[in-house]
Coordinates of C-alpha atoms and ligand atoms in Angstrom, one line a residue:
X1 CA -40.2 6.9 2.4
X2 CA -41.0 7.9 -1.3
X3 CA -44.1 6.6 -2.6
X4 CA -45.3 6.2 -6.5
X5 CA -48.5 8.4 -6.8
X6 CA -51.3 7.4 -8.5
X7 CA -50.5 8.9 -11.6
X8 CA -47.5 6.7 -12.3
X9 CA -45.5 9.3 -11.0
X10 CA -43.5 10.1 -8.2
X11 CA -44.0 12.6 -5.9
X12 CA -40.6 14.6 -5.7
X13 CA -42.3 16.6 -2.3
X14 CA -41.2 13.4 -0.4
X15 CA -37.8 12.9 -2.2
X16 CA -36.9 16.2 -0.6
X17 CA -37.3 15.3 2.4
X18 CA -35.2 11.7 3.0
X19 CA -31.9 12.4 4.3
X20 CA -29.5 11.5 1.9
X21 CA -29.6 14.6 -0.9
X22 CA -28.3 13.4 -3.4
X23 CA -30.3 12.2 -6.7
X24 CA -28.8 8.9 -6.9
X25 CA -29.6 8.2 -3.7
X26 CA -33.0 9.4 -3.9
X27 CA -33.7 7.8 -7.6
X28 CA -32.4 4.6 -5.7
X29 CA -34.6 4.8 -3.2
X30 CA -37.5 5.2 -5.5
X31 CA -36.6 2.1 -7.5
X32 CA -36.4 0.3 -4.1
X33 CA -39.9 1.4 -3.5
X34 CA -41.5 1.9 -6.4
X35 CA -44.0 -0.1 -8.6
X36 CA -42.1 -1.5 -11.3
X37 CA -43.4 0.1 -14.6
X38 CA -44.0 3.4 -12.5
X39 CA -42.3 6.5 -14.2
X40 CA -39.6 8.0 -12.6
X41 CA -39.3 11.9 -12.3
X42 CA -38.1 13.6 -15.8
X43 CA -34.6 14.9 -16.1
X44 CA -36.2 18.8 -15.8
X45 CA -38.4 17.9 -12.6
X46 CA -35.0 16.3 -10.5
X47 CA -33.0 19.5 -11.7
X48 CA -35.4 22.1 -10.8
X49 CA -35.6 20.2 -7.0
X50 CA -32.1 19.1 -6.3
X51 CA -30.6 22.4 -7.6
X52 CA -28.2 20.3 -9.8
X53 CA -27.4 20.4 -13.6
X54 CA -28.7 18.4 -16.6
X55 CA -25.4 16.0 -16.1
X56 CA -25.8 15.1 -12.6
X57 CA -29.0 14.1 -13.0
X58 CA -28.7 12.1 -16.4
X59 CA -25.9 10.2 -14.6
X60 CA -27.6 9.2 -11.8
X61 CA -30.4 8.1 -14.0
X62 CA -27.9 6.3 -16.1
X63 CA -26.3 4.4 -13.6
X64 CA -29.9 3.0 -12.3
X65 CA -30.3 1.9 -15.9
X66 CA -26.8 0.1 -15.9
X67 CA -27.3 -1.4 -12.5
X68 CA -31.3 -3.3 -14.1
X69 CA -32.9 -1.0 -11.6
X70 CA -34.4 1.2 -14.2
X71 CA -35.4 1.1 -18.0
X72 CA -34.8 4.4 -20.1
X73 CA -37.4 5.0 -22.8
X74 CA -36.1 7.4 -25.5
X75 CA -39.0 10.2 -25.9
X76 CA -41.2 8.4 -22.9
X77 CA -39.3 8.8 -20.1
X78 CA -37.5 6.9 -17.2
X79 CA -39.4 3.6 -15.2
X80 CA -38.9 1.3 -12.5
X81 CA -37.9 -1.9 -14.0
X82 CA -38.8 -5.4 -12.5
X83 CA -36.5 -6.5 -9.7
X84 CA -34.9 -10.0 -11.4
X85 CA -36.2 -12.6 -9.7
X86 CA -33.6 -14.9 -8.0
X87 CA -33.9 -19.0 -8.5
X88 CA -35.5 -20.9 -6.0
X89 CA -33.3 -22.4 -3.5
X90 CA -34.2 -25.8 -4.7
X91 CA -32.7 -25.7 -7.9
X92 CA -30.2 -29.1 -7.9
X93 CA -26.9 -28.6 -9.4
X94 CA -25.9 -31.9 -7.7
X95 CA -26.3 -33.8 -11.1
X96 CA -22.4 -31.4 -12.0
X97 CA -20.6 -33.1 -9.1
X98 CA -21.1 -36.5 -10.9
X99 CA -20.2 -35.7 -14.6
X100 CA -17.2 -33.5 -13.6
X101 CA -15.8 -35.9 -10.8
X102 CA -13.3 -34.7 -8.1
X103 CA -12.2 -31.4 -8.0
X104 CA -8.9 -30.7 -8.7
X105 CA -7.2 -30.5 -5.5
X106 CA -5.3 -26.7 -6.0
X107 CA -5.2 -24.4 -3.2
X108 CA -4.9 -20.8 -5.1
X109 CA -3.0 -18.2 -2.7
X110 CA -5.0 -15.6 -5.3
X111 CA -7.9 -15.6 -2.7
X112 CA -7.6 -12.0 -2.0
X113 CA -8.3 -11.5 -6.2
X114 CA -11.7 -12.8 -5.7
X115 CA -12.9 -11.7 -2.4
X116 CA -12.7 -7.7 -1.9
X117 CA -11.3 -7.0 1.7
X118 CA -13.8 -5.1 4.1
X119 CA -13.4 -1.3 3.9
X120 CA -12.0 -1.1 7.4
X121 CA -9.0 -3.7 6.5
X122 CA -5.8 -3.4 5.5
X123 CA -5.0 -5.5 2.5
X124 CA -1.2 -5.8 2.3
X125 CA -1.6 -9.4 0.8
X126 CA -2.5 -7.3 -2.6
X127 CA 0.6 -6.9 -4.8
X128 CA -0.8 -4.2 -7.1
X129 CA -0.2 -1.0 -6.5
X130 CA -3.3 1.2 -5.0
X131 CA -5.2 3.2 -7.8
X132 CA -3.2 6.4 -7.2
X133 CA -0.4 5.1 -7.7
X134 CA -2.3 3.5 -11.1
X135 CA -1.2 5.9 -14.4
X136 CA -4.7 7.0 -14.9
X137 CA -3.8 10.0 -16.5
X138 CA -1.6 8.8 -18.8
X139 CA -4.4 5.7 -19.4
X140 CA -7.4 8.2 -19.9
X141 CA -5.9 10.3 -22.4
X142 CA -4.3 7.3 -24.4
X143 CA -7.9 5.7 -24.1
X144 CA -9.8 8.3 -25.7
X145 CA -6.8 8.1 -28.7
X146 CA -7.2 5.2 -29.5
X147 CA -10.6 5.1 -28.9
X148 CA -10.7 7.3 -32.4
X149 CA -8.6 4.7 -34.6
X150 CA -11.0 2.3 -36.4
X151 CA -8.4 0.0 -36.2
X152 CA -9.2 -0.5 -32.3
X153 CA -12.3 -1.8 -33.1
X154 CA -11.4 -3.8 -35.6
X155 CA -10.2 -7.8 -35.6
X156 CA -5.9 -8.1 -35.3
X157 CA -3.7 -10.9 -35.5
X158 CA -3.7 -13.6 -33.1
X159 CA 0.2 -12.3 -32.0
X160 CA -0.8 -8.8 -31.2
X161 CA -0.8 -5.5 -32.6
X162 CA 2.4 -4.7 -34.5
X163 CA 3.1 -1.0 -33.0
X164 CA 2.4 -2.2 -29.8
X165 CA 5.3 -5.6 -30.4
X166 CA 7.7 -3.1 -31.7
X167 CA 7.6 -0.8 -29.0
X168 CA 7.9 -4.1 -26.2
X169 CA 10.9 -5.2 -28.8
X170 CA 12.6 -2.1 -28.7
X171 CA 13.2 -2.1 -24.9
X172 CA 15.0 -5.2 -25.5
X173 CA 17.3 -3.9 -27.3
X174 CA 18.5 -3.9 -31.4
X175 CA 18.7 -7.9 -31.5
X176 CA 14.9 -8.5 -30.7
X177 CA 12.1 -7.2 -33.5
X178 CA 8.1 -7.3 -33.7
X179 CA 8.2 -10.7 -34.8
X180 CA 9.5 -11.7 -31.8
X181 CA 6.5 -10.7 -29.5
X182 CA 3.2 -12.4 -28.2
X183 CA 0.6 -10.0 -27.0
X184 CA -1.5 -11.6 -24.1
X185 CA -3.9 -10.8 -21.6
X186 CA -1.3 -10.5 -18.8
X187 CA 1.5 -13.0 -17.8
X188 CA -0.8 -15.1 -15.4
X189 CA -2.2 -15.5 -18.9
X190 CA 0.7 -16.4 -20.5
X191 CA 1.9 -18.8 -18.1
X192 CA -1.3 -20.7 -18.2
X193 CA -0.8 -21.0 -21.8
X194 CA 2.8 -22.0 -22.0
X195 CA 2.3 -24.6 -19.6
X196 CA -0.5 -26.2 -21.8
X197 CA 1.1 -25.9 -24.8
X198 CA 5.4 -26.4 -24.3
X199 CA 4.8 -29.0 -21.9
X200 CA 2.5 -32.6 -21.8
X201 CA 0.0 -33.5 -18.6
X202 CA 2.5 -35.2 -16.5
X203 CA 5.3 -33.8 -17.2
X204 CA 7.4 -31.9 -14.4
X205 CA 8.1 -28.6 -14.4
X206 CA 11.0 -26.4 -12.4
X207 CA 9.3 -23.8 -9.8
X208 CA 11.5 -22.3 -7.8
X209 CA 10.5 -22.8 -4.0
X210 CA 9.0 -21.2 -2.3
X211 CA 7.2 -19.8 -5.9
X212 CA 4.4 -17.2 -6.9
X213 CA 1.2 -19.1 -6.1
X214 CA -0.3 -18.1 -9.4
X215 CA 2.5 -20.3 -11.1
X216 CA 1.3 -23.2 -9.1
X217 CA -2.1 -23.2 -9.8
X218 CA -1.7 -22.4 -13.5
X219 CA 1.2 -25.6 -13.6
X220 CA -1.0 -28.0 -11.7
X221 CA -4.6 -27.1 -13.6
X222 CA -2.6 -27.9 -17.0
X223 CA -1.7 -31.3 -15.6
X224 CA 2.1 -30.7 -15.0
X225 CA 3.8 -31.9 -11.6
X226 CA 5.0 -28.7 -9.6
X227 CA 8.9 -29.6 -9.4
X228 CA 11.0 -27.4 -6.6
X229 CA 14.3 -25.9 -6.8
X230 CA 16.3 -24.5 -4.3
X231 CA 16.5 -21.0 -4.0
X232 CA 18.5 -18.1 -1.8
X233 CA 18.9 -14.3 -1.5
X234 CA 20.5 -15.0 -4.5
X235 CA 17.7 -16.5 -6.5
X236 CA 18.3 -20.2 -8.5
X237 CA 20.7 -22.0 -6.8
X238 CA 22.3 -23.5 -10.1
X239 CA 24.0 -26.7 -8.8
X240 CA 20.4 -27.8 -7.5
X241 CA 18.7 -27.0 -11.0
X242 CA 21.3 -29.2 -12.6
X243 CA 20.6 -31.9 -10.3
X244 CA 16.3 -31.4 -10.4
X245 CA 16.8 -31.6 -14.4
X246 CA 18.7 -34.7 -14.3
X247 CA 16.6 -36.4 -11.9
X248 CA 13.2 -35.5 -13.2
X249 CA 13.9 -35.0 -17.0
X250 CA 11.5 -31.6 -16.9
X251 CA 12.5 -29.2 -19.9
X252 CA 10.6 -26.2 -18.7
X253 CA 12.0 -23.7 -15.9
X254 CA 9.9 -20.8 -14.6
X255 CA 12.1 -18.3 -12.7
X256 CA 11.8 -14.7 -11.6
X257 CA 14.9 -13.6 -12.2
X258 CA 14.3 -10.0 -10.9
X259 CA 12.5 -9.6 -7.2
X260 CA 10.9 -12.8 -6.7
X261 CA 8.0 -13.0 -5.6
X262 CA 7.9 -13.6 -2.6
X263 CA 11.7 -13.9 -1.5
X264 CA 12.5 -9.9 -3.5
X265 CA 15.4 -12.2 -4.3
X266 CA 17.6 -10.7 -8.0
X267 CA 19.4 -13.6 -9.3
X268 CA 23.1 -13.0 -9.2
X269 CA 25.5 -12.0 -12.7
X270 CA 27.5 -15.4 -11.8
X271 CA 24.3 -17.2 -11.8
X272 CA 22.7 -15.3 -14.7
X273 CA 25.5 -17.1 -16.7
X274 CA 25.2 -20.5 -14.8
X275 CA 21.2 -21.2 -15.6
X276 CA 22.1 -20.2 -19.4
X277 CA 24.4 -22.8 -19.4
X278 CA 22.5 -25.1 -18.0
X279 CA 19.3 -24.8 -20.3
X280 CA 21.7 -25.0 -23.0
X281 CA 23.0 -27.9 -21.6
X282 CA 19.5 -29.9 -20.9
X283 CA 18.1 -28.4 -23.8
X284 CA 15.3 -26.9 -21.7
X285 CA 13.5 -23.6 -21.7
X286 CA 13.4 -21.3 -18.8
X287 CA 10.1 -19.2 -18.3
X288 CA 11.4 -15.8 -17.2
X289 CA 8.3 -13.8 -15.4
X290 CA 10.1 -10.7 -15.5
X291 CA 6.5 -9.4 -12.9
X292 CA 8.1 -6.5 -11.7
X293 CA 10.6 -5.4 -14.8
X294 CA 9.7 -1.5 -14.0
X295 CA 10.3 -1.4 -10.0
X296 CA 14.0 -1.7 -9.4
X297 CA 13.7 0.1 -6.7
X298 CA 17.6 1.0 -5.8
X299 CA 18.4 1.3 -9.2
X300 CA 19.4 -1.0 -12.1
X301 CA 19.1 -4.7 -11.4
X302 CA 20.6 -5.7 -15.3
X303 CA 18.6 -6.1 -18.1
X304 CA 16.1 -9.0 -18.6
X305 CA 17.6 -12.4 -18.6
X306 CA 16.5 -13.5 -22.8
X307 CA 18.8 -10.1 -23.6
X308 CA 22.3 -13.0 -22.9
X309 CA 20.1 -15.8 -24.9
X310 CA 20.4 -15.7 -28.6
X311 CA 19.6 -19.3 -28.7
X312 CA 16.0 -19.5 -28.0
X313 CA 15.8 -21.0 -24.4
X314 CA 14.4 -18.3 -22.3
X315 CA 11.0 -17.1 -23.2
X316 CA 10.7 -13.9 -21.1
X317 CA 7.2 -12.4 -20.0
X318 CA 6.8 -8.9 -19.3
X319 CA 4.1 -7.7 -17.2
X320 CA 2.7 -4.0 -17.0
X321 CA 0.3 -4.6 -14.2
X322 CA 2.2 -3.5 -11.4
X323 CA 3.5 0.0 -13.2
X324 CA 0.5 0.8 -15.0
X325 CA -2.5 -0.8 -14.0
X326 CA -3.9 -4.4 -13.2
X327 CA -7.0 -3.9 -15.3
X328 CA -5.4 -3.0 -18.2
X329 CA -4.9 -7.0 -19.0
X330 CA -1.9 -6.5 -22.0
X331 CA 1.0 -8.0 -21.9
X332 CA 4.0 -9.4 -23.5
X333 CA 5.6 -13.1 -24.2
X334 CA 9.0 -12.6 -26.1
X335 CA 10.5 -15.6 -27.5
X336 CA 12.2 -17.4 -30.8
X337 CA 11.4 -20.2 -32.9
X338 CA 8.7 -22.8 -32.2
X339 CA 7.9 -21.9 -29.4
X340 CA 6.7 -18.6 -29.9
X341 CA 4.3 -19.7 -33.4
X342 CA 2.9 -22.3 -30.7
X343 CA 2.0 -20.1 -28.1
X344 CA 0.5 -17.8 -30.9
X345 CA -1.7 -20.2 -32.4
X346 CA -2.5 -21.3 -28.5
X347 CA -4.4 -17.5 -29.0
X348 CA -5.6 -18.1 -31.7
X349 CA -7.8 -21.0 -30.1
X350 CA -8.2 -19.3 -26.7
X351 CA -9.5 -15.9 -27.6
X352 CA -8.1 -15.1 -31.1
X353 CA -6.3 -12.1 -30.3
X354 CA -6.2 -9.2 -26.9
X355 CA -8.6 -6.4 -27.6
X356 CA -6.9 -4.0 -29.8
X357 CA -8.4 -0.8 -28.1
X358 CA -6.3 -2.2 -25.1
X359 CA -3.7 -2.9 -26.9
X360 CA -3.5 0.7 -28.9
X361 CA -3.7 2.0 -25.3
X362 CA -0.8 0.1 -24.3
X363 CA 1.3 1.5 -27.1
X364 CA 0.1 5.1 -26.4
X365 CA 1.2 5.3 -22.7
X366 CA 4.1 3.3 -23.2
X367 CA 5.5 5.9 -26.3
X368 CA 3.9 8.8 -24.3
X369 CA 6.2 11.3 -22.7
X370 CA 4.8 10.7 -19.5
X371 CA 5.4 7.4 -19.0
X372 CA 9.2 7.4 -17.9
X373 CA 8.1 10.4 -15.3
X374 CA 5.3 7.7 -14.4
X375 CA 7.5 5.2 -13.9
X376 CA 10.1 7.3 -12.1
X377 CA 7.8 8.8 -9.2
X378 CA 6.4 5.3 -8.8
X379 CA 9.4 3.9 -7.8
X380 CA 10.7 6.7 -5.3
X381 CA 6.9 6.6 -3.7
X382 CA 7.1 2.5 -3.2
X383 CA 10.9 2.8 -1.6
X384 CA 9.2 5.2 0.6
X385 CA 6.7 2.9 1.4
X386 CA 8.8 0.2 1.5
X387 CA 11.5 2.0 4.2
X388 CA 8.7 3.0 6.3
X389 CA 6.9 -0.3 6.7
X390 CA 10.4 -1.8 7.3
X391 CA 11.3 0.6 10.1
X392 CA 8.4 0.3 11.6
X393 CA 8.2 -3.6 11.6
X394 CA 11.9 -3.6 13.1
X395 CA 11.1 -0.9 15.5
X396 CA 7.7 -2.4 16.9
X397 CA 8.4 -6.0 16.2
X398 CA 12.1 -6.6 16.8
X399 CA 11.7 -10.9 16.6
X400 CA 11.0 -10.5 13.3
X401 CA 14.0 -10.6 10.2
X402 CA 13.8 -8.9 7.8
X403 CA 15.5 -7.3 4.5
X404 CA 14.2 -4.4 2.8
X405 CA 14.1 -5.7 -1.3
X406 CA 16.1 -3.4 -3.2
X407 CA 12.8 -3.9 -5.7
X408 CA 9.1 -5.3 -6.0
X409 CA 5.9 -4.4 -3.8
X410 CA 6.5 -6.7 -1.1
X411 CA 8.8 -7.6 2.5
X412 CA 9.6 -11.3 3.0
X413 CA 9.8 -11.1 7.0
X414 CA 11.2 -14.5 8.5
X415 CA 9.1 -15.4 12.1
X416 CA 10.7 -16.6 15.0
X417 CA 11.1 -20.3 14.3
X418 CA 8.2 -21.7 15.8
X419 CA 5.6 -19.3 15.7
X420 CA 3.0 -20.7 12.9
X421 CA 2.7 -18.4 9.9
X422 CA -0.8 -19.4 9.2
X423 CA -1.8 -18.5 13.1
X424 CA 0.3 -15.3 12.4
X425 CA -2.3 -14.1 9.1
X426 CA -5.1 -15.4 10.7
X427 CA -4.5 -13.1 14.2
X428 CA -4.0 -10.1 11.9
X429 CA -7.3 -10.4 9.9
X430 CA -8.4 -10.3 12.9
X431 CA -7.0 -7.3 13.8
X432 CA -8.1 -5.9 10.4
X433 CA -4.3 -6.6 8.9
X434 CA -4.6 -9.1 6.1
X435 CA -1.1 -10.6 5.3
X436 CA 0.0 -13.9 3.3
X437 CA 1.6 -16.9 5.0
X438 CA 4.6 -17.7 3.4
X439 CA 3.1 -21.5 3.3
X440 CA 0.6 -20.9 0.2
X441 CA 4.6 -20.1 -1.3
X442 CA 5.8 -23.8 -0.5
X443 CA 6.4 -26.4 -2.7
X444 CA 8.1 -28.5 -0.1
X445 CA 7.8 -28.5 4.0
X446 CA 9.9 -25.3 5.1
X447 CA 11.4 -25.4 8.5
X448 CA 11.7 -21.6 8.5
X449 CA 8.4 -19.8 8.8
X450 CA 7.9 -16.5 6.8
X451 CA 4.7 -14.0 5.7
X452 CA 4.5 -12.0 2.9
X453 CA 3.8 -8.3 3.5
X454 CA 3.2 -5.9 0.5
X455 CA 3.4 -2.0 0.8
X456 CA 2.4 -1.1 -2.7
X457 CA -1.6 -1.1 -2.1
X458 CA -1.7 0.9 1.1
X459 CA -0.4 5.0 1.9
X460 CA 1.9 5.9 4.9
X461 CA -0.5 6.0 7.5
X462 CA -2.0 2.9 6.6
X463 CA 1.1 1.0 6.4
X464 CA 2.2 2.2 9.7
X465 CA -1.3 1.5 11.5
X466 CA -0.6 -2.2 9.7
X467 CA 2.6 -2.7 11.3
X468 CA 1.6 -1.4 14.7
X469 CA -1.5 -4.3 14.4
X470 CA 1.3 -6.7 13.0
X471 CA 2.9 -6.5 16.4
X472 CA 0.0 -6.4 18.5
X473 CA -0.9 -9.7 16.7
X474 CA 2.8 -11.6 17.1
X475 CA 2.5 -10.4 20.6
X476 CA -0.9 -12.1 21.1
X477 CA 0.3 -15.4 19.2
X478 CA 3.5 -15.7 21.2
X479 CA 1.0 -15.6 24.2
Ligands
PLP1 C1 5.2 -13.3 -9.9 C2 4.0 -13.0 -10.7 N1 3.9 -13.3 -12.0 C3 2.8 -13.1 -12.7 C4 1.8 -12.4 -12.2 C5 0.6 -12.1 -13.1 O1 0.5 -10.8 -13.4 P1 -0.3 -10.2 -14.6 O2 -1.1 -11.3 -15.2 O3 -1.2 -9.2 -14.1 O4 0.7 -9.7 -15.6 C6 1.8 -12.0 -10.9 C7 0.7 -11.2 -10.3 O5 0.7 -10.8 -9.2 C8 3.0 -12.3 -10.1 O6 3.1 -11.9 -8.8

C-alpha cells in the first residue's frame, strides 16, 4: 500500500508496485491513503513511471479533482483533499413527517430510473435504447457546434428556440409553424405540466388502461383522478371514451396513439376519425404522447394524430429520447390557441426556458444528414431484436402469448391465466432477468395477467440469455 513520505510527497517506488497499473487507479489509491493536504506526484513524475503521455495523466488527475478526492493548485501542484465528513446518524429529520403530512400514496413503475440494475442483470424493464444504439456521433459533433454559438449560452424564450420549433413544425407538415411549438425538457416533462395547468385538482382525467406508469404518477401528483378507458390491439376503444366522458365530465384525454406503451397497440384509421369526433363533440383535449414517433418498426404507422385536427383539441408531444438519446432532455409540445400560451408561461414559472446549448444541439442532429441514416439503422437493429426475443420466448416458453409490435422497444406477453405477474418479475430478478409486471400498467383489476419485456436496452446474446432465464423462471413459478 502507497504511503505519503515525509516530505509531503509520495513515493512513486511503491505506486509501481500495486497491481492495478494504471494511474487512476494508483492516484486513487493514494488519495485513499494519503494525508489529506499531502502533494500528490507532478504530472512529469507519473509520466516518466507509468510510460504514459501528458493527457493520460492530466485526466486521471482531473477526474480525482472532479470526484472531491483531490484539489489542483495552479502553479503548486496536486493534493489530497479532506475526505467530506458524513452527518452523524443522529441527525432527526422526523420534525418533516409532521409539517408535510401523508405521503402521497403513488406507486411509480419508473423504479428502474432511479436504481441502476447490478452489472450481471439483465434490464429489459428499460425502454431506452442501450448507448450504442444512442446517436452519439451525430450528438458529439452537433455539441461541439453549438457549443461555438454565443447564443447557446445565452437566455431564450420561455417557448424554445425558434430554429429548433421550426424544424419540429416542419415534420408536421405545411399547416403547422414555429409558433405552434413548446420546447420542454422531455414529454414526462410536458405531461406533468399539462396536467397542472389544462386541468384543476380533482378533476378526472382519461388514461387509457392499462397506461404508461409515468402518466399515472404525473396525473395523480397534480391532484387529478386517473380515469380508465378501455383499450384493444386496436388502441381507444371509442364507444367506451364516449361513455367515460359522459359519466365523469373529464376534458382531458391522454392516448398513445402510436405503439402504446405497454400494449405496442396503433390506434386504427376508423378510430383515428372516431376520437376526433368525439373531442369535438365533448369539447375536450386529447394528450397525444406520440413516445415512440421515430420507431415504426414495419413501416409507416400514419402520421401523428394533431396532423387531422385543425381545431385545436389534440396537443401532441413528441419525444426524441428513444431515437436519439434519453439524456439529451429536449422535446416538443405542439398545440393551438390557449392552451399552448398556458403551457408556455407554465415554463416560464418552472424553469424559464430548456437550455439552449441542448436545444441548438437538438436542431443540429435533427437538420444533420446523418440523422435519417440514424434513424433508419435503428429501426432495422430493434426489429432484429425484437424477432429474436420473440422467437425465442415462443420457442423456450410456449404458455406464453404473444405478438411481436410492428413498433416500439417493448413485447406485451400475456401469462397463462393464473400465474401472478408480480411472482413472474420477482422469479426473474432472481434469475438476474429484470422484467415489468403488467400490474404497475393497471388502472383497474385485470383478469388477464401480462409482463412487459423490452429488447431495445439489451444485444442479441443478451436478449436470448434473458429469454432462456424467462423460461427457467415460468417453469419454477408453475412449480
Ligand atoms: C409512453 C411514454 N411517454 C412519455 C415518456 C417520457 O419520455 P421523455 O420524457 O424521455 O420524452 C416515456 C418514457 O419512457 C414513455 O414510455
Amino acid at each position: 500500500m502507497p504511503r505519503v513520505s515525509a516530505d509531503r510527497s509520495v513515493a512513486l517506488s511503491e505506486v509501481i508496485t500495486l497491481h492495478d497499473n494504471t494511474v487512476e487507479a494508483h492516484l486513487r489509491r493514494l488519495c485513499d491513503t494519503g494525508r489529506p493536504g499531502a502533494r500528490l506526484p507532478s504530472v512529469r513524475d507519473l509520466q516518466r513511471e507509468f510510460r504514459v503521455s501528458p493527457i493520460t495523466v492530466q485526466r486521471a488527475v482531473r477526474s480525482l479533482v472532479m470526484e472531491g478526492r483531490a484539489i489542483a493548485r495552479p502553479g503548486d501542484g496536486t493534493f489530497i483533499a479532506k475526505p467530506a465528513t458524513a452527518f452523524s446518524e443522529s441527525l432527526d429529520h422526523s420534525w418533516q413527517t409532521a409539517v408535510l403530512g401523508r405521503a402521497p400514496q403513488v406507486q411509480s413503475g419508473l423504479d428502474h430510473l432511479a436504481s441502476a440494475p447490478t452489472a450481471s442483470t439483465i434490464a429489459l424493464d428499460n425502454s431506452f435504447p442501450d448507448s450504442g444504439l444512442q446517436a452519439h456521433h451525430l450528438l458529439t459533433a452537433a455539441a461541439i457546434r453549438s457549443a461555438r454559438r454565443p447564443e447557446s449560452w445565452d437566455r431564450c424564450s420561455p417557448q424554445g428556440l425558434p430554429q429548433l420549433r421550426a424544424v419540429f413544425a416542419r415534420e408536421l407538415g405545411d399547416q403547422f409553424s414555429a409558433d405552434d411549438v413548446l420546447v420542454t425538457p422531455g414529454t414526462q416533462a410536458a405531461l406533468d405540466s399539462i396536467f397542472r395547468v389544462l386541468a384543476r385538482p380533482g378533476d378526472p382525467v382519461v388514461l387509457e388502461d392499462p397506461c404508461y406508469p409515468g402518466a399515472i404518477i404525473a396525473a395523480r401528483l397534480s391532484g387529478l383522478k386517473p380515469t380508465p378507458v378501455a383499450t384493444d390491439e386496436f388502441g381507444i376503444v371509442p364507444d367506451s371514451l364516449a361513455d367515460v366522458l359522459a359519466i365523469s365530465g373529464a376534458r382531458l384525454v391522454v392516448l398513445q396513439p402510436r405503439h402504446s406503451n405497454p400494449t405496442g397497440s396503433v390506434l386504427s384509421p376508423e378510430r383515428r376519425t372516431a376520437v376526433l369526433a368525439i373531442a369535438r363533440e365533448f369539447g375536450c383535449f386529447i394528450v397525444e404522447d406520440d413516445w415512440v414517433r421515430d420507431l415504426d418498426l414495419d413501416g409507416p404507422t400514419g402520421p401523428p394524430l394533431i396532423v387531422d385536427d385543425p381545431h385545436g383539441h389534440v396537443i401532441s408531444l413528441r419525444s426524441l429520447s428513444k431515437s436519439l438519446a434519453p439524456g439529451l432532455r429536449v422535446a416538443a409540445v405542439i398545440a393551438r390557441g390557449p392552451a399552448l400560451a398556458r403551457l408556455t408561461s407554465a415554463r416560464l414559472a418552472a424553469d424559464f426556458f430548456v437550455a439552449p446549448m441542448m436545444q441548438a444541439t437538438a436542431c443540429e442532429v435533427l437538420t444533420s444528414p446523418g440523422w435519417h441514416r440514424h434513424v433508419g439503422q435503428l429501426r432495422t437493429t430493434l426489429g432484429q431484436r425484437r424477432d429474436l426475443l420473440c422467437n425465442t420466448l415462443l420457442e423456450r416458453a410456449p404458455s406464453l402469448q404473444l405478438r411481436a409490435p410492428s413498433g416500439g422497444v417493448a413485447l406485451w406477453v400475456k401469462l397463462p391465466p393464473a400465474m401472478s405477474d408480480s411472482a413472474l418479475a420477482a422469479e426473474c430478478d432472481r434469475r438476474g432477468v429484470r422484467i415489468s409486471p403488467g400490474s404497475i400498467y393497471a388502472l383497474t383489476e385485470r383478469s388477464e395477467p401480462h409482463v412487459r419485456i423490452a429488447f431495445a436496452r439489451s444485444d442479441p446474446a443478451m436478449l436470448v440469455t434473458a429469454a432462456e432465464r424467462i423460461a427457467d423462471a415460468i417453469v419454477a413459478v408453475e412449480r
